Tab-separated table of C-alpha atoms in Angstrom:
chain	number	residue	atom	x	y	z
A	1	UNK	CA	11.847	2.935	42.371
A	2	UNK	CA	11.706	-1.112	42.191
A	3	UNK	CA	10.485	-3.329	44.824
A	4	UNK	CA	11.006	-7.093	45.099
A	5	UNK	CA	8.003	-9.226	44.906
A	6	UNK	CA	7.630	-12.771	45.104
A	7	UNK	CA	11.002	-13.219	45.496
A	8	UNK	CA	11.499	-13.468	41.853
A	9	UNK	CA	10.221	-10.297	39.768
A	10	UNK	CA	10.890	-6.544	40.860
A	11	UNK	CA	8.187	-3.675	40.145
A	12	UNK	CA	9.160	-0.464	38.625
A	13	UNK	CA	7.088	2.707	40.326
A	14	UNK	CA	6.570	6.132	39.756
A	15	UNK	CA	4.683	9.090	41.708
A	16	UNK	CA	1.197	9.734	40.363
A	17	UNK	CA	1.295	14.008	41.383
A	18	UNK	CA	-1.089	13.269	43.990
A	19	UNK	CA	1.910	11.877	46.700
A	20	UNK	CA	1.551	7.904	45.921
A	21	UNK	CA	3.430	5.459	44.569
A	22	UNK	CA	1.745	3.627	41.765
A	23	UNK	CA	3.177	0.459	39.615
A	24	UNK	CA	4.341	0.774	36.196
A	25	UNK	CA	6.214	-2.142	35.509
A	26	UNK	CA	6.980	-5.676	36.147
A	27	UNK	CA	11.172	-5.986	35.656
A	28	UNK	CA	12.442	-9.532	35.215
A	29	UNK	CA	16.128	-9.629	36.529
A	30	UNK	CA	18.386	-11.640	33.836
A	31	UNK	CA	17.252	-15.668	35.024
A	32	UNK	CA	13.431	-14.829	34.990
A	33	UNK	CA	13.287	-14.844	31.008
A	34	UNK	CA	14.913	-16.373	28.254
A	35	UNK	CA	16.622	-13.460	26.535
A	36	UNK	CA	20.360	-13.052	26.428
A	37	UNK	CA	22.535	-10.723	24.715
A	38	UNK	CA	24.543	-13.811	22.555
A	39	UNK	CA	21.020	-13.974	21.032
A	40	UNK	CA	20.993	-9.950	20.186
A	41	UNK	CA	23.217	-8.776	16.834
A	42	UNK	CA	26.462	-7.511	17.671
A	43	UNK	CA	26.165	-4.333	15.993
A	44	UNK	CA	22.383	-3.396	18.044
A	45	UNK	CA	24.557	-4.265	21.258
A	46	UNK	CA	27.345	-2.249	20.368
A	47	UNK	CA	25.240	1.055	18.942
A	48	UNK	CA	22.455	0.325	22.300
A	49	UNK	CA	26.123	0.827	24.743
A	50	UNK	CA	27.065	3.975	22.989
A	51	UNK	CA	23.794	5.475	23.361
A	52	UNK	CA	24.120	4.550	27.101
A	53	UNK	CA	27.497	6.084	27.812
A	54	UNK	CA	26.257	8.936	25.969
A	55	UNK	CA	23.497	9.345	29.204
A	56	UNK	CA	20.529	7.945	27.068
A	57	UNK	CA	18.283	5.079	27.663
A	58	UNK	CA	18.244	2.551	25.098
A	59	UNK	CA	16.798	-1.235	24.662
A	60	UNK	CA	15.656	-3.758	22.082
A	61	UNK	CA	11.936	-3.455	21.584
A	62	UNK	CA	9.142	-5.373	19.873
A	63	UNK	CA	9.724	-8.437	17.586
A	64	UNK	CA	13.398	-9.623	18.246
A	65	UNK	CA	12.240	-10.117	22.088
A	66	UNK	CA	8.915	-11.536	20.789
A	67	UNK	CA	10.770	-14.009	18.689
A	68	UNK	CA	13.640	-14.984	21.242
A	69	UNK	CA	11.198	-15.440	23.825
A	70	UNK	CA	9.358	-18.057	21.452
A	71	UNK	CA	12.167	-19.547	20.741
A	72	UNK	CA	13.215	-17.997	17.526
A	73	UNK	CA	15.799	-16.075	15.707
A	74	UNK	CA	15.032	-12.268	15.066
A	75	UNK	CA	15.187	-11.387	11.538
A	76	UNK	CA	15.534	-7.465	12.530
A	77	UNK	CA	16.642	-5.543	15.388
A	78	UNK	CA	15.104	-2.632	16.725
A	79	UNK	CA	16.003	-0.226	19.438
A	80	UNK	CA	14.185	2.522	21.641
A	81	UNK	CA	15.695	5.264	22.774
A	82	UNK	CA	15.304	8.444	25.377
A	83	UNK	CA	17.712	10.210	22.662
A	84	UNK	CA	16.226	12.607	19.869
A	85	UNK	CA	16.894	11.653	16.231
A	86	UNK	CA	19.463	14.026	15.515
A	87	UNK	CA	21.235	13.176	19.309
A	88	UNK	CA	21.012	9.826	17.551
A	89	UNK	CA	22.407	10.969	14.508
A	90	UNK	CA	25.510	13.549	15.984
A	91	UNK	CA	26.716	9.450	17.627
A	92	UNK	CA	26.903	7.358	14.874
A	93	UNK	CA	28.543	8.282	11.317
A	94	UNK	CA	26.532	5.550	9.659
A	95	UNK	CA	22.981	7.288	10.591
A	96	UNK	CA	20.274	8.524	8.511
A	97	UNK	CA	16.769	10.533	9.554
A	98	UNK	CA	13.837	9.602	7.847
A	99	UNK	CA	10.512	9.713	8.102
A	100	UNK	CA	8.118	12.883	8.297
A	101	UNK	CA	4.689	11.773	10.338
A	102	UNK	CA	7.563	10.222	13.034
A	103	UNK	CA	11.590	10.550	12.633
A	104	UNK	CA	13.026	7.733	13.314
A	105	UNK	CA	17.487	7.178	12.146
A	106	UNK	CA	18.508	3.839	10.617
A	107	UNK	CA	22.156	2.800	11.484
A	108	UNK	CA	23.375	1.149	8.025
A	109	UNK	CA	26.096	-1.592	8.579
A	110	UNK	CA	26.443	-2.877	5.289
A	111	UNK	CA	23.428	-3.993	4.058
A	112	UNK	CA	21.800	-4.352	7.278
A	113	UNK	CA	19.902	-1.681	8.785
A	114	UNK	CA	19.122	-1.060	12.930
A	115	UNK	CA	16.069	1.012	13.250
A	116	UNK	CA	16.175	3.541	16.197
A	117	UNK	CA	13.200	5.279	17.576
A	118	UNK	CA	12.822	7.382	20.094
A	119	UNK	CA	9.945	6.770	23.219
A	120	UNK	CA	7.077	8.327	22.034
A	121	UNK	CA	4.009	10.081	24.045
A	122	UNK	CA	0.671	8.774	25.044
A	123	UNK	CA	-0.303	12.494	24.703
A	124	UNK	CA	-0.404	12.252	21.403
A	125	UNK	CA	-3.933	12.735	19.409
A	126	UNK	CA	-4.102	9.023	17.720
A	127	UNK	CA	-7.097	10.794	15.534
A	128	UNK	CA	-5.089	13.683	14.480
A	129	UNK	CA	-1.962	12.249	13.022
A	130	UNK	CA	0.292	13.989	15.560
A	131	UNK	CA	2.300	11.576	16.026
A	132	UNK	CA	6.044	13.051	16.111
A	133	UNK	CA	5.957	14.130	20.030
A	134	UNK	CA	8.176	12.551	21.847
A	135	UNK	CA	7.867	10.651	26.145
A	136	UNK	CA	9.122	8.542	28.254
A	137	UNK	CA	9.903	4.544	28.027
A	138	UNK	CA	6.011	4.384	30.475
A	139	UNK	CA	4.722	6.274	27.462
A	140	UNK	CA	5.777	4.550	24.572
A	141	UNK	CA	5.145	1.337	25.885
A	142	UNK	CA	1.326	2.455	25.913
A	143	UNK	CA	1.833	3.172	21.834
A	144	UNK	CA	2.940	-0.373	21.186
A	145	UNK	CA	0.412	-2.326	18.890
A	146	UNK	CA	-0.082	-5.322	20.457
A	147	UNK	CA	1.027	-6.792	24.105
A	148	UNK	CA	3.940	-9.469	22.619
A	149	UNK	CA	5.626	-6.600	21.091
A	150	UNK	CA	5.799	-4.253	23.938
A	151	UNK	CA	8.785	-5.565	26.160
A	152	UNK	CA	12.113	-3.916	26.597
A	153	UNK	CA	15.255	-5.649	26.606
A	154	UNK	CA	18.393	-3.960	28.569
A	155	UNK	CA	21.385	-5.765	27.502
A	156	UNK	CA	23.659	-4.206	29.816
A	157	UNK	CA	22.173	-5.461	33.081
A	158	UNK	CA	19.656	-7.971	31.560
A	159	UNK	CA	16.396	-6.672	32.554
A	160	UNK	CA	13.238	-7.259	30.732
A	161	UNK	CA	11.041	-4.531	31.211
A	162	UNK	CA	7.046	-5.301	31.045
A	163	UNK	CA	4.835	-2.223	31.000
A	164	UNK	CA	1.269	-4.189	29.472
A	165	UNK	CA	1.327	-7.566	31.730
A	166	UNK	CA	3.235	-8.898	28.203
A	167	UNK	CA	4.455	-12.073	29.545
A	168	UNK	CA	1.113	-13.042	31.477
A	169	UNK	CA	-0.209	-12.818	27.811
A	170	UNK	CA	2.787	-15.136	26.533
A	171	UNK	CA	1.698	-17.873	29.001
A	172	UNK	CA	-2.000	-17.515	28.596
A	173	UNK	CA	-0.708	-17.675	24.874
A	174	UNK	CA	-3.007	-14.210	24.021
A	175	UNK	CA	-2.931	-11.956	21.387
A	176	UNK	CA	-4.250	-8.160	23.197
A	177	UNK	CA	-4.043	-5.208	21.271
A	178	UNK	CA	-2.685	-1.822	23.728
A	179	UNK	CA	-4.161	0.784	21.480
A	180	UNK	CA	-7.922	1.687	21.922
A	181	UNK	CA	-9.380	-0.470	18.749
A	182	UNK	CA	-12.063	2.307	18.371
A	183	UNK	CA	-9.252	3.347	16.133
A	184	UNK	CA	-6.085	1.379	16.269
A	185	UNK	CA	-7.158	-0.238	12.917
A	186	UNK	CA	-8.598	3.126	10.831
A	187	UNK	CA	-5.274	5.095	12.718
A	188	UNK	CA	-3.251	1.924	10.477
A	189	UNK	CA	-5.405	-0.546	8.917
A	190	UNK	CA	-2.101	-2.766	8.048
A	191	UNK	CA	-2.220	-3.691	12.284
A	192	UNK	CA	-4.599	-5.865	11.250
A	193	UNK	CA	-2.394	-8.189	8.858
A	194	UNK	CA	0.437	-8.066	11.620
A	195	UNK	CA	-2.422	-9.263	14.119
A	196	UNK	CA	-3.612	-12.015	11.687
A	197	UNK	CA	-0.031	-13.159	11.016
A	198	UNK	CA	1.063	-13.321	14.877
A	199	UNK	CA	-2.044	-15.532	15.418
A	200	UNK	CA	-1.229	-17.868	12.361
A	201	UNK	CA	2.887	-17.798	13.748
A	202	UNK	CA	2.347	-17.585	17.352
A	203	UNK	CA	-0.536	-20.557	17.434
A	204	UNK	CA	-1.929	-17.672	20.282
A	205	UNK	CA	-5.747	-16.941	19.905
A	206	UNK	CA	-6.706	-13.125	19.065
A	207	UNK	CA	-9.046	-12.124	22.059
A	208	UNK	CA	-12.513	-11.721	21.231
A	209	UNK	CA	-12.450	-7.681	21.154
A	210	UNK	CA	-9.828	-7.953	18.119
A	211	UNK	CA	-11.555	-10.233	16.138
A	212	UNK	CA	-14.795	-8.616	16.314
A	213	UNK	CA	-12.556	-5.194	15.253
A	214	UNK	CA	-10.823	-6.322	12.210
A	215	UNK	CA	-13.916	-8.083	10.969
A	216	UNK	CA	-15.669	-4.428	11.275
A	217	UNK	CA	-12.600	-2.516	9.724
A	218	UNK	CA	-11.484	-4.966	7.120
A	219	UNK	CA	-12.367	-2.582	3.958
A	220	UNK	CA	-10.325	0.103	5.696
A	221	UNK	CA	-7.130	-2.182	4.261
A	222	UNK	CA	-8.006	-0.345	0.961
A	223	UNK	CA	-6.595	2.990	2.557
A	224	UNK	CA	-2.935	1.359	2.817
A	225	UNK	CA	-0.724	2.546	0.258
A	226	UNK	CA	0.056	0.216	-2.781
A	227	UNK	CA	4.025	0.265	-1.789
A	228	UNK	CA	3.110	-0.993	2.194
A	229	UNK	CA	0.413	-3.627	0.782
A	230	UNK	CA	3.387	-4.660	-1.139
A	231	UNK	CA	6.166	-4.890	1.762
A	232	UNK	CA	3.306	-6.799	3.589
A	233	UNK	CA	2.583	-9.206	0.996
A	234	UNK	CA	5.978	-9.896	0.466
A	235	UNK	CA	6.219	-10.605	4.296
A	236	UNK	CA	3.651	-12.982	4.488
A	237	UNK	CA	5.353	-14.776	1.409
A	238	UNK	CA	8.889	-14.969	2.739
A	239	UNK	CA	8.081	-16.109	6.358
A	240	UNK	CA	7.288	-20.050	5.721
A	241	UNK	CA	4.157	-19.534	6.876
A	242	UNK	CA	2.325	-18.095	3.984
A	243	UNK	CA	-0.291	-20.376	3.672
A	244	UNK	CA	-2.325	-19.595	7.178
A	245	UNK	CA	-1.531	-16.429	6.955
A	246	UNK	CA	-3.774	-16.445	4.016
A	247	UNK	CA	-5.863	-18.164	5.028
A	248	UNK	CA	-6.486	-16.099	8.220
A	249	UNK	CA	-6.477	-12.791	5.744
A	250	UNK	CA	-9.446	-14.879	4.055
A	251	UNK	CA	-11.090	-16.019	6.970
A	252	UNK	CA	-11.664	-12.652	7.820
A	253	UNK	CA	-12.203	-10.601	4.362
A	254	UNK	CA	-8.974	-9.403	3.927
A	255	UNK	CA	-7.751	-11.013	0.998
A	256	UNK	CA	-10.308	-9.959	-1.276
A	257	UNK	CA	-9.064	-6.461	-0.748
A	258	UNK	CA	-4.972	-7.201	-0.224
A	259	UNK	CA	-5.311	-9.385	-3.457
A	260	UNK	CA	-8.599	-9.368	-5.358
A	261	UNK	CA	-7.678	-11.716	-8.189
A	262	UNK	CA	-5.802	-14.522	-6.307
A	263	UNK	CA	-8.612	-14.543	-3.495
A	264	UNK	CA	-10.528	-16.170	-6.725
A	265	UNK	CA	-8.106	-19.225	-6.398
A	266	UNK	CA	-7.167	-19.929	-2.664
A	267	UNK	CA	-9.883	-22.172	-2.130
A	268	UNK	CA	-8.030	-24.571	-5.281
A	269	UNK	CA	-6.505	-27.489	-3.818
A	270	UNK	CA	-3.653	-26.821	-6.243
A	271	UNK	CA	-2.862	-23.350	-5.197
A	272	UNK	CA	-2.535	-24.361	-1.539
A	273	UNK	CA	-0.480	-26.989	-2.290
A	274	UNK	CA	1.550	-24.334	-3.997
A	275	UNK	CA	2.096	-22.107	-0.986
A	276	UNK	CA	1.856	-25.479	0.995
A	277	UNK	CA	5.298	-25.896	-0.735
A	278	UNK	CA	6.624	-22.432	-1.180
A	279	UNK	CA	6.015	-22.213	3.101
A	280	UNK	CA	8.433	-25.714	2.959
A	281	UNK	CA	10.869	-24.231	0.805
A	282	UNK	CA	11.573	-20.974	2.979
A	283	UNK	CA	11.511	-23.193	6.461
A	284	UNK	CA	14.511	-24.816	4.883
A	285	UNK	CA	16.320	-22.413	3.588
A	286	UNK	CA	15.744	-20.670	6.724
A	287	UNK	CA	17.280	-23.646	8.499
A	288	UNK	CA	20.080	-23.697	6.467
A	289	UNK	CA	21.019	-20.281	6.457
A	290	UNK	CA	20.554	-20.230	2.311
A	291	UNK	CA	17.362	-17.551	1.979
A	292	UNK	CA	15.102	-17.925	-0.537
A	293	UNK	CA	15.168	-15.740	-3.986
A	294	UNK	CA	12.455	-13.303	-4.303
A	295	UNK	CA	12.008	-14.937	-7.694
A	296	UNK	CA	11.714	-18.716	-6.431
A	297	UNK	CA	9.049	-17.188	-3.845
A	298	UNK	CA	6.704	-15.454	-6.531
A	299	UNK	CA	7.374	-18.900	-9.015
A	300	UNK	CA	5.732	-21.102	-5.932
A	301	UNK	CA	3.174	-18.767	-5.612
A	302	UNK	CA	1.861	-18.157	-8.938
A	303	UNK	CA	2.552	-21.748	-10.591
A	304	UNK	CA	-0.513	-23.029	-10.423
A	305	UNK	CA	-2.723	-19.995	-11.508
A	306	UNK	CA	-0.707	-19.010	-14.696
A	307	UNK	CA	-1.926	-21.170	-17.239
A	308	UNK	CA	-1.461	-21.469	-21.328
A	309	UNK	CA	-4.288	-23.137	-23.214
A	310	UNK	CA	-2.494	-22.966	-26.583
A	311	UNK	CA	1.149	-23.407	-25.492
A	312	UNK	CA	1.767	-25.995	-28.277
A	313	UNK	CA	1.550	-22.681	-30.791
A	314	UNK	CA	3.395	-19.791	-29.112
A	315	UNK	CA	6.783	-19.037	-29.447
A	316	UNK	CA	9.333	-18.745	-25.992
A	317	UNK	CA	8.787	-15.119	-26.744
A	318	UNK	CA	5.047	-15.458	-26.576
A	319	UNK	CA	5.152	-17.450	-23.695
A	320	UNK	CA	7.186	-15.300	-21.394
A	321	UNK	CA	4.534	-12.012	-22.628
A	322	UNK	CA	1.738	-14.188	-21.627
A	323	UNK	CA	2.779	-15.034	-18.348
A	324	UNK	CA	3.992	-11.745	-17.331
A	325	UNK	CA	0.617	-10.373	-18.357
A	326	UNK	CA	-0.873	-13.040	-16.268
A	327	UNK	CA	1.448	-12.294	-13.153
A	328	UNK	CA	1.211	-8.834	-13.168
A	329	UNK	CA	-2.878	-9.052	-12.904
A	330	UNK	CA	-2.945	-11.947	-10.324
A	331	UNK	CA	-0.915	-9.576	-8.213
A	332	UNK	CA	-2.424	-6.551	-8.720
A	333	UNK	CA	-2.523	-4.074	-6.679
A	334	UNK	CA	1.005	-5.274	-5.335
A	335	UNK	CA	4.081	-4.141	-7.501
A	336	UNK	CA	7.014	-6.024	-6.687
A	337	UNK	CA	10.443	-4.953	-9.162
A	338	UNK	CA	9.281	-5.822	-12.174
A	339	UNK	CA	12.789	-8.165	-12.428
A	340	UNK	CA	11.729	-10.369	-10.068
A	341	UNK	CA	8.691	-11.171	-11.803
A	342	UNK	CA	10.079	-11.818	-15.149
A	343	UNK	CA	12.595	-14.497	-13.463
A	344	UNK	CA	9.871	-15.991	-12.283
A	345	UNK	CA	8.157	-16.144	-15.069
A	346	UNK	CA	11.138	-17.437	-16.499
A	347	UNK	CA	11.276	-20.382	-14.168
A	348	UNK	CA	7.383	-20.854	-14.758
């Protein structure tokens, strides 16, 4: 049910069992936000319509919406869906289930992949790790991480649907988490990277609740697997603004467990000149549209902590042994492809 209010914004409402209307949603009609579909890939648009004239609900959740509504361009696309995975998957020839603890389908086109998930439910024990039971849109909005990541995008009629009061948080420029942090951060302790790089991104503030929470769980970071530390990390490095991430991650102990041996060296005036100029390099290729090589990323990073005393009497050979061995312990625990590290040692 939707009622106009302030001549501007509609509410969405639903029947509580008890015989009353209550309000779930503030829906912004198409020129009451900043999102429009010739910023959304052509490819999300086209798989979100045949979802819809299959009879399922489907939008564009979390980051692209975030970043368009900044004033960005989305690096991914995701969608949510009333479909099941494998309704999802009978649509499209180019989809694949995966996932076990929740089974989400990535639509491949080319080398670009659309993640689709379907709502999930707020029934759901967040201490238990049931986590593949599956709700409605109200529902999964409630299972979104933090506030800026929870609207829904409706290309076909251009709503913007806000379930958590997102876009009073966008203009009071406020990072609010949605799940309970009595265990949103143990539940996944890599939230609080995500929330420390919004904050560094966004220039919004973390309210007072979340700080206090990630400075409590910080050693729970160690409980992240080696291979998501990794993704992370690489992340951080390719989003030109590596350095206050970092610095954020050190402000509030997270470094020292993320990575233990270049923590050592961030306070060097060198080293943040380093990422200082690696974060430069990626803004412009960015701008450019010419990305930045994996390789060229680690080289900027690592320069100034690789180091040979006795250069002058090692062969190339030695060299390049000597600096791998260096590289692979200042990044330890991470494991990026071991051929992107010798390039870069290479260039270094």
């Amino acid at each position: 049910v939707l009622a106009r209010r302030c001549g501007i914004v509609f509410r969405r409402y639903k029947n509580n069992g008890k015989g009353r209307s209550v309000p779930v949603a503030s829906i912004y009609p198409q020129g009451e936000h900043p999102v429009r579909n010739s910023q959304i890939d052509k490819d999300a648009l086209w798989a979100i319509r045949k979802i819809q004239q299959a009879g399922g609900e489907a939008y564009i959740v979390g980051g692209a919406i975030r970043d368009i509504i900044l004033g960005r361009a989305p690096k991914d696309f995701d969608i949510a869906t009333s479909l099941s995975p494998r309704q999802v998957q009978r649509l499209f020839w180019n989809a694949r289930i995966i996932g076990r603890r929740f089974r989400i389908v990535h639509l491949f086109f080319g080398q670009k992949i659309i993640e689709v998930t379907t709502f999930r439910s707020d029934e759901e024990n967040f201490e238990d790790g049931r986590n593949n039971v599956f709700g409605t849109i109200e529902q999964d909005a409630k299972r979104r991480d933090f506030s800026i990541n929870s609207l829904y995008y409706n290309p076909s009629n251009g709503q913007l649907l806000d379930f958590n009061d997102a876009m009073p948080d966008f203009r009071r420029h406020v990072i609010r988490s949605l799940i309970p942090l009595s265990y949103s951060f143990s539940e996944d302790p890599v939230r609080m990277i995500r929330a420390l790089k919004y904050q560094a991104t966004t220039g919004f503030r973390l309210k007072s609740d979340v700080r206090r929470a990630i400075k409590k769980n910080a050693a729970n970071i160690q409980q992240c697997s080696t291979s998501r530390l990794t993704e992370e990390v690489s992340k951080i490095l390719s989003s030109g603004s590596a350095l206050p991430i970092l610095s954020n991650l050190e402000k509030y102990g997270l470094v020292e467990y993320i990575l233990p041996q270049i923590s050592v060296y961030l306070g060097y005036e060198s080293v943040r000149k380093s990422i200082a100029e690696l974060d430069r390099v990626v803004s412009e290729g960015k701008a450019n549209g010419t990305p930045v090589q994996k390789e060229e990323i680690i080289y900027h990073f690592l320069r100034p902590m690789i180091v040979f005393p006795d250069a002058s009497s090692m062969t190339a050979d030695e060299l390049f042994k000597e600096g791998f061995r260096q590289a692979k312990i200042l990044l330890s625990p991470m494991t990026p492809p071991n051929y992107e590290l010798e390039r870069a040692v290479e260039m270094i």
